[in-house]
mmCIF file with all atom_site columns, C-alpha atoms in Angstrom:
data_model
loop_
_atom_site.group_PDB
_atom_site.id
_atom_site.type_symbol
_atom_site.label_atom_id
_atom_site.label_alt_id
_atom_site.label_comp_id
_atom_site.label_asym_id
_atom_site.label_entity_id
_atom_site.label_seq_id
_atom_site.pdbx_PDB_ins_code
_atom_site.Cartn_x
_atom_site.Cartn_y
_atom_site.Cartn_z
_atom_site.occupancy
_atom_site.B_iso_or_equiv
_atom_site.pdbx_formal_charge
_atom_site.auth_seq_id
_atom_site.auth_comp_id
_atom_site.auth_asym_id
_atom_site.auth_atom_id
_atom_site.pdbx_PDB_model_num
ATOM 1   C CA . UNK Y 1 1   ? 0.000   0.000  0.000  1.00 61.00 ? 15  UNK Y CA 1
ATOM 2   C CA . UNK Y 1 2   ? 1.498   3.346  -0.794 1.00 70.00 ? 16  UNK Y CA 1
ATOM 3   C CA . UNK Y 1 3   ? -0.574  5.525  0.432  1.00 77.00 ? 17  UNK Y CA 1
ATOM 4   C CA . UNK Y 1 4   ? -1.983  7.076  3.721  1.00 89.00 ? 18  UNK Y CA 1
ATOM 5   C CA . UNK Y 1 5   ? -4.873  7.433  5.512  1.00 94.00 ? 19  UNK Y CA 1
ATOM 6   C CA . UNK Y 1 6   ? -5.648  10.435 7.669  1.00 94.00 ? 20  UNK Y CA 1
ATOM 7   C CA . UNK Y 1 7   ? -9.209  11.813 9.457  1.00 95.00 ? 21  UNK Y CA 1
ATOM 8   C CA . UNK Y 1 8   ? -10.942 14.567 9.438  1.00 96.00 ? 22  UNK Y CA 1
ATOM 9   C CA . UNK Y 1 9   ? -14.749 16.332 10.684 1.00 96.00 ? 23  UNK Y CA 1
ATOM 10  C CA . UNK Y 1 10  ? -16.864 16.270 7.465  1.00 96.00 ? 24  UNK Y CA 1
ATOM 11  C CA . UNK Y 1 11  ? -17.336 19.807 8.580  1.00 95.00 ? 25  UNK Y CA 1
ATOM 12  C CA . UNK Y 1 12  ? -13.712 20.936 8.123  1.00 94.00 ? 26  UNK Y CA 1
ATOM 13  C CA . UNK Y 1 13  ? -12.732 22.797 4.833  1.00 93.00 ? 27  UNK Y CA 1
ATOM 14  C CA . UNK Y 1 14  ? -11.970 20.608 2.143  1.00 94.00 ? 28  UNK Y CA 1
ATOM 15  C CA . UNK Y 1 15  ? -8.335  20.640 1.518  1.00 93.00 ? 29  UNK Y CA 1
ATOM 16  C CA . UNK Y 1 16  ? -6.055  19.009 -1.788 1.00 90.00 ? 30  UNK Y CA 1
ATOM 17  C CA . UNK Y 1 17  ? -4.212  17.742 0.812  1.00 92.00 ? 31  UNK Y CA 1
ATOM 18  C CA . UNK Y 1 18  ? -7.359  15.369 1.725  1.00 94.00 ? 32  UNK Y CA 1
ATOM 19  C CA . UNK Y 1 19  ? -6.175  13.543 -1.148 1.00 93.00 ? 33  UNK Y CA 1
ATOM 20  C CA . UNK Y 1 20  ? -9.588  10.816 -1.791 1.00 94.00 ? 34  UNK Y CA 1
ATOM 21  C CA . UNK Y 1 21  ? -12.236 12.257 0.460  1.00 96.00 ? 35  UNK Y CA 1
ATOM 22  C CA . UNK Y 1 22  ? -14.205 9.183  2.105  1.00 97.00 ? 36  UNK Y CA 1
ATOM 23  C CA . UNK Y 1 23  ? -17.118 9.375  4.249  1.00 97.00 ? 37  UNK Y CA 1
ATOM 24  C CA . UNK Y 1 24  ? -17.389 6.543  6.855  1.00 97.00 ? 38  UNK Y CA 1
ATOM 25  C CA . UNK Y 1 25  ? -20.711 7.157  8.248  1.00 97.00 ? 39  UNK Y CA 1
ATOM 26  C CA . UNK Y 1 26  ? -24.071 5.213  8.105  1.00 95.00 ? 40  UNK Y CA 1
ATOM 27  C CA . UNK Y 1 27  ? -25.901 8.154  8.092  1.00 95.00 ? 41  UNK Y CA 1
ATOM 28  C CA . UNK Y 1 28  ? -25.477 11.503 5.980  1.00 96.00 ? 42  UNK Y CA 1
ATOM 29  C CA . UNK Y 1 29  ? -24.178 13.895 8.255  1.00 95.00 ? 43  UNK Y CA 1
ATOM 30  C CA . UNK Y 1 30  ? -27.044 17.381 8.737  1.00 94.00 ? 44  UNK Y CA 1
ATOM 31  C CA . UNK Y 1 31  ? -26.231 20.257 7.105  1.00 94.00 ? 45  UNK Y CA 1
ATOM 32  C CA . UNK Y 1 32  ? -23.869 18.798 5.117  1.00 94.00 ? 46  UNK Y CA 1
ATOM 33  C CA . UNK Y 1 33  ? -24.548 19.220 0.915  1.00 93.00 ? 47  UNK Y CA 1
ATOM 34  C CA . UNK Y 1 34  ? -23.519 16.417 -1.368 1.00 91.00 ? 48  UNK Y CA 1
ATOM 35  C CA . UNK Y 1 35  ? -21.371 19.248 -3.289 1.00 91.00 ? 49  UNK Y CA 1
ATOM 36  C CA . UNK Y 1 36  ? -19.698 20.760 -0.150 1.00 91.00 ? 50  UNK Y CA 1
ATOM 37  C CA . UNK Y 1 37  ? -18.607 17.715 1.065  1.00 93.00 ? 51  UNK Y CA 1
ATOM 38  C CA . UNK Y 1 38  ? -16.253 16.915 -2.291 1.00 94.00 ? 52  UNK Y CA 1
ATOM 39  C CA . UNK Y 1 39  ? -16.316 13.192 -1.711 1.00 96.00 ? 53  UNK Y CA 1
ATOM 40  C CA . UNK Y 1 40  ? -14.789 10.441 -3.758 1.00 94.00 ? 54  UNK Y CA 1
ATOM 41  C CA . UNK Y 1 41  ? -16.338 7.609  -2.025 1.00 95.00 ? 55  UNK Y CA 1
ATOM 42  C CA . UNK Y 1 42  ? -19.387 7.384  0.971  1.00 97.00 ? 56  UNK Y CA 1
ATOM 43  C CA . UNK Y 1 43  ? -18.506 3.814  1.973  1.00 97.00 ? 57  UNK Y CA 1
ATOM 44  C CA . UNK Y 1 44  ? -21.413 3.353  4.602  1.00 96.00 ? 58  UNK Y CA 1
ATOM 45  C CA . UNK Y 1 45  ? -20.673 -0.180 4.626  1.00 96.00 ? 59  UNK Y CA 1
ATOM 46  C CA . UNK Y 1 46  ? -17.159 0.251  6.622  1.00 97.00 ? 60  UNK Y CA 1
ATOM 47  C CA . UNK Y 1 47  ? -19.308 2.369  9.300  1.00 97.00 ? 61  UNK Y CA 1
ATOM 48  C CA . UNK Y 1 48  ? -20.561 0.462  12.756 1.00 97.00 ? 62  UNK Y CA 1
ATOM 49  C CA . UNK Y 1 49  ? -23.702 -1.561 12.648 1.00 97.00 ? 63  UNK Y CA 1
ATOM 50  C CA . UNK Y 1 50  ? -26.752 0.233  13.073 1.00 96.00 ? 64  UNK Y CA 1
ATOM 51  C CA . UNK Y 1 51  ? -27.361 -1.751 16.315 1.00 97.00 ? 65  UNK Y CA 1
ATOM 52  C CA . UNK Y 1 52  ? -23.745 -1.110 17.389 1.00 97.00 ? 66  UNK Y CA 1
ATOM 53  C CA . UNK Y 1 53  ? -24.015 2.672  16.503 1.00 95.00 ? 67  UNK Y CA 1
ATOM 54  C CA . UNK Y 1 54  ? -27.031 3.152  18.949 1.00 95.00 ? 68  UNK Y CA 1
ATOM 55  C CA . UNK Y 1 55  ? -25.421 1.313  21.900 1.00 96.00 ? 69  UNK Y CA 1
ATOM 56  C CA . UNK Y 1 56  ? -22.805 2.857  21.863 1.00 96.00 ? 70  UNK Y CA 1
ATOM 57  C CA . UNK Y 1 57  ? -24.375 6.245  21.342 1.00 93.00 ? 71  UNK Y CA 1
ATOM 58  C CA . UNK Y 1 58  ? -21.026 8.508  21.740 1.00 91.00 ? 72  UNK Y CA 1
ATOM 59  C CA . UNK Y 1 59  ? -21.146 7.352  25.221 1.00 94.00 ? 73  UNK Y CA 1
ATOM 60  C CA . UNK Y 1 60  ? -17.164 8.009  26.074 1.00 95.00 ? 74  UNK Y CA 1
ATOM 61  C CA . UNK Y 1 61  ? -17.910 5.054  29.056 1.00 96.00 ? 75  UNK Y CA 1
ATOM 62  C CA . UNK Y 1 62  ? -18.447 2.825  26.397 1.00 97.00 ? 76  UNK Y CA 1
ATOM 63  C CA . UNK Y 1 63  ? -15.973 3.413  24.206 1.00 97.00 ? 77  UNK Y CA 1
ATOM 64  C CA . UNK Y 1 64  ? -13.292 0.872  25.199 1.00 97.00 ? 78  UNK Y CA 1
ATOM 65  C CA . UNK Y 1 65  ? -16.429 -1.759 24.673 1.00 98.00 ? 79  UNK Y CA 1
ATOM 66  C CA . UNK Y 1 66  ? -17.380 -0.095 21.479 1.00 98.00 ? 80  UNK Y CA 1
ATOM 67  C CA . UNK Y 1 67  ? -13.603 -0.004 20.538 1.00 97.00 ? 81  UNK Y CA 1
ATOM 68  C CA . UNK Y 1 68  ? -13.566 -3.873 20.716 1.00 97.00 ? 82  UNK Y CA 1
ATOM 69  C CA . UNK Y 1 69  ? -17.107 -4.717 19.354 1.00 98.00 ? 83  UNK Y CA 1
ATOM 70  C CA . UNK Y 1 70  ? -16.386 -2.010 16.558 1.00 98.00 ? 84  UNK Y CA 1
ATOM 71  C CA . UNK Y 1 71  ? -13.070 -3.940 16.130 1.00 97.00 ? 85  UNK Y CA 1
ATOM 72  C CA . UNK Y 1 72  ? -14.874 -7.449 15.133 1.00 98.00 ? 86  UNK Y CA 1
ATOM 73  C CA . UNK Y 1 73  ? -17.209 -5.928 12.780 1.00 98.00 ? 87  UNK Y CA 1
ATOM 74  C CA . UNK Y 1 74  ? -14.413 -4.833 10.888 1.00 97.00 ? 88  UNK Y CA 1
ATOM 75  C CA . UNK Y 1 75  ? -12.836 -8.356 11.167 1.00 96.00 ? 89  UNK Y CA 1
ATOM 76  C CA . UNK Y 1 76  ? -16.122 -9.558 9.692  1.00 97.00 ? 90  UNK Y CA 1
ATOM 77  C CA . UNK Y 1 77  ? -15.821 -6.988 6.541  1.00 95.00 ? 91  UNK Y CA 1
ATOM 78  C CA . UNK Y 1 78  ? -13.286 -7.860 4.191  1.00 94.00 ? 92  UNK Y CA 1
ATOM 79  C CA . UNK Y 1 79  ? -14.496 -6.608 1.087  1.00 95.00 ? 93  UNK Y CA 1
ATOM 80  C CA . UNK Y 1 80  ? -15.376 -2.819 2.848  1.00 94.00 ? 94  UNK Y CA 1
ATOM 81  C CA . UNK Y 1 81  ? -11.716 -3.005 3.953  1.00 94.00 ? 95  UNK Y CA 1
ATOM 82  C CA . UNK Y 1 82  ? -10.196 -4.298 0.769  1.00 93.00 ? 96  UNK Y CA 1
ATOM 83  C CA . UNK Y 1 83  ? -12.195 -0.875 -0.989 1.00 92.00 ? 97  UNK Y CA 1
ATOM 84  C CA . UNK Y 1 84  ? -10.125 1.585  1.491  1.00 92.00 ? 98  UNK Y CA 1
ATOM 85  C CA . UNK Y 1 85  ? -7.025  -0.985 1.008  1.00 91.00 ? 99  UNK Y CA 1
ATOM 86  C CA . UNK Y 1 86  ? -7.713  -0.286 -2.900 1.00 91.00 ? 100 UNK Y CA 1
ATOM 87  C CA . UNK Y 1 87  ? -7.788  3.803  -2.781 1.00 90.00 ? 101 UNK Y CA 1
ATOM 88  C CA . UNK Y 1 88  ? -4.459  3.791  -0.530 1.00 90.00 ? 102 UNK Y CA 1
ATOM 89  C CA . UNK Y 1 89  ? -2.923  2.214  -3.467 1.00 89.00 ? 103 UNK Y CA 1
ATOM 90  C CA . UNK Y 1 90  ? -3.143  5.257  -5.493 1.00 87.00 ? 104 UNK Y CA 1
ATOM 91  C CA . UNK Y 1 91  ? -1.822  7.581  -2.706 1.00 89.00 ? 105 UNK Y CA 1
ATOM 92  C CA . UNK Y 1 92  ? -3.371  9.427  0.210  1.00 92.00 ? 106 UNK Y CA 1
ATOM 93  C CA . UNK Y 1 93  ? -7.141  8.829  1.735  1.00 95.00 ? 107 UNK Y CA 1
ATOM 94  C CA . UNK Y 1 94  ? -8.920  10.968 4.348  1.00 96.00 ? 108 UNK Y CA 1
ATOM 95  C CA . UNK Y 1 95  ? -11.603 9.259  6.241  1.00 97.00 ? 109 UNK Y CA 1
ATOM 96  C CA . UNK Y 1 96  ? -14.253 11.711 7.163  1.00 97.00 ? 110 UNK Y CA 1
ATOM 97  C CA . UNK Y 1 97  ? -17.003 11.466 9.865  1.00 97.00 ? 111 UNK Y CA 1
ATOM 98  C CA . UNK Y 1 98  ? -19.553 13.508 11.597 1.00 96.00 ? 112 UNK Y CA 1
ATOM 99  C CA . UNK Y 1 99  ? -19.223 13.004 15.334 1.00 94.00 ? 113 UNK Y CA 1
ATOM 100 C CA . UNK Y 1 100 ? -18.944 16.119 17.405 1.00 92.00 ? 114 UNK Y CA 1
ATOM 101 C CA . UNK Y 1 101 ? -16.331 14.155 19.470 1.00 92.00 ? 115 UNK Y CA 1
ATOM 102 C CA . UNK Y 1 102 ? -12.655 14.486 18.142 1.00 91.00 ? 116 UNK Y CA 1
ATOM 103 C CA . UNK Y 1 103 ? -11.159 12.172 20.747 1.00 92.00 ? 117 UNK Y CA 1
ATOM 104 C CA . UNK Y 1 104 ? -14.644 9.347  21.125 1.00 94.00 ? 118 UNK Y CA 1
ATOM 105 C CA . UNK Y 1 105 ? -15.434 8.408  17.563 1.00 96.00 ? 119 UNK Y CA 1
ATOM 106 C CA . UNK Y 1 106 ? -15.768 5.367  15.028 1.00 97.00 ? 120 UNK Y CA 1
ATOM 107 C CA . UNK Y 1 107 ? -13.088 6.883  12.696 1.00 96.00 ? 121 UNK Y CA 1
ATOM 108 C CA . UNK Y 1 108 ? -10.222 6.676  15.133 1.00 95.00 ? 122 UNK Y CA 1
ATOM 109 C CA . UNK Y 1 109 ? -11.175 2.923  15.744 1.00 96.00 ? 123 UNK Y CA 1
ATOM 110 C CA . UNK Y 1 110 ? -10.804 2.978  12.561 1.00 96.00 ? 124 UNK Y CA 1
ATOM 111 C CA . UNK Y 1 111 ? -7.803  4.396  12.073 1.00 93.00 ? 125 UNK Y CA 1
ATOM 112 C CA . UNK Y 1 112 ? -6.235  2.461  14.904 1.00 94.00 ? 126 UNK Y CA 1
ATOM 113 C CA . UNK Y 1 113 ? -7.272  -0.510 13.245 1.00 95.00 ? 127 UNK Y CA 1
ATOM 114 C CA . UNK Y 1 114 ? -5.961  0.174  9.690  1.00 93.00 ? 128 UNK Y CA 1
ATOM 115 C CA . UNK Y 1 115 ? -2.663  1.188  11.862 1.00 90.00 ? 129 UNK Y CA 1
ATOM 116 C CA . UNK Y 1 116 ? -2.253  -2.410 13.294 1.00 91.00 ? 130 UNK Y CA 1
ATOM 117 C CA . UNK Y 1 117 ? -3.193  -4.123 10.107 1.00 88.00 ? 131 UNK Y CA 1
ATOM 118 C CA . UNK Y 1 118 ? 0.046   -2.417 8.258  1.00 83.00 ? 132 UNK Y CA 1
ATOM 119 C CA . UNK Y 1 119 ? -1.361  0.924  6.486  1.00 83.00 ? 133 UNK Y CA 1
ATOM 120 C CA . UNK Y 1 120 ? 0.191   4.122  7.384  1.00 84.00 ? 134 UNK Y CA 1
ATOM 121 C CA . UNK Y 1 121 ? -1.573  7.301  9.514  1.00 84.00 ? 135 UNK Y CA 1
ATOM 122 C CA . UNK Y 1 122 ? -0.820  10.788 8.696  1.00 78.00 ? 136 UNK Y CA 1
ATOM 123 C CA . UNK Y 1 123 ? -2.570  12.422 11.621 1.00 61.00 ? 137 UNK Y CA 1
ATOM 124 C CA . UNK Y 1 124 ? -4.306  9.906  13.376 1.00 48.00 ? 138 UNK Y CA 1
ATOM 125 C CA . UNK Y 1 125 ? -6.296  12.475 14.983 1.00 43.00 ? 139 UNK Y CA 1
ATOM 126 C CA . UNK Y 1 126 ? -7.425  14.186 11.988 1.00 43.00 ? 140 UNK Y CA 1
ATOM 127 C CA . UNK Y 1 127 ? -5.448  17.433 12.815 1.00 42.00 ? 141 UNK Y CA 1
ATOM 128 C CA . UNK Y 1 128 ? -3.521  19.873 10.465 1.00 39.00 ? 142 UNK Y CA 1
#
C-alpha cells in the first residue's frame, strides 16, 4: 500500500491535501450538501452496525467496549476493507465522519485498526 490514511470532521474545509475524500458514516451527516462535502467515495458499509451505533451512542464510558465490538465488525468486513485498502494504493485517503467528538469516535477505531493491520496514519487524529 502506498498511500496514507488520515481523518478529518466532514465539517472541516476541504483541503487538496485530503487527497480521496471518504465518508465513513451510516448516516449523511445534517447540514452537510452532497457538493460541499467533495467526496470520492461514501462507503457506509465500513461504518458500525446500526445496532452497534445506537449502543454505543457517543457514550465516552463505552468506548473501550465499542472499541472492541467495533473492532470485530471490521474483522467480519473484508471486502469494505479491501475498498479503502484499494484507494491507498493510489496515494493518500482521508476518512471523514460527523461526530462532534474528536477524541470518542468510530473513525479513530478505525484508524487504529488500519494502523495495526500495516497501512500508514498521517494524523491519526485528523489534525492539520
Amino acid at each position: 500500500m502506498n498511500g496514507t490514511f488520515d481523518i478529518k470532521r466532514i465539517y472541516a474545509r476541504p483541503s487538496d491535501a485530503d487527497g480521496q475524500r471518504v465518508l465513513v458514516d451510516r448516516i449523511w451527516p445534517r447540514g452537510v450538501s452532497r457538493e460541499d462535502a467533495a467526496l470520492n467515495l461514501w462507503l457506509k458499509e465500513i461504518a458500525p452496525s446500526t445496532n452497534l451505533r445506537k449502543w454505543f451512542g457517543h457514550d465516552p464510558s463505552r468506548f473501550e467496549a465499542f472499541r472492541h465490538r467495533y473492532r470485530q465488525e471490521l474483522d467480519a468486513n473484508p471486502k469494505a476493507l479491501a475498498e479503502l485498502y484499494a484507494l491507498a494504493d493510489h496515494g493518500h485517503v482521508t476518512l471523514l465522519y460527523a461526530a462532534h467528538d474528536e477524541h470518542v469516535n468510530h473513525a479513530l477505531v478505525l484508524a487504529e485498526y488500519l494502523k495495526d493491520h500495516g497501512c500508514k496514519l498521517g494524523h491519526p487524529t485528523g489534525a492539520d
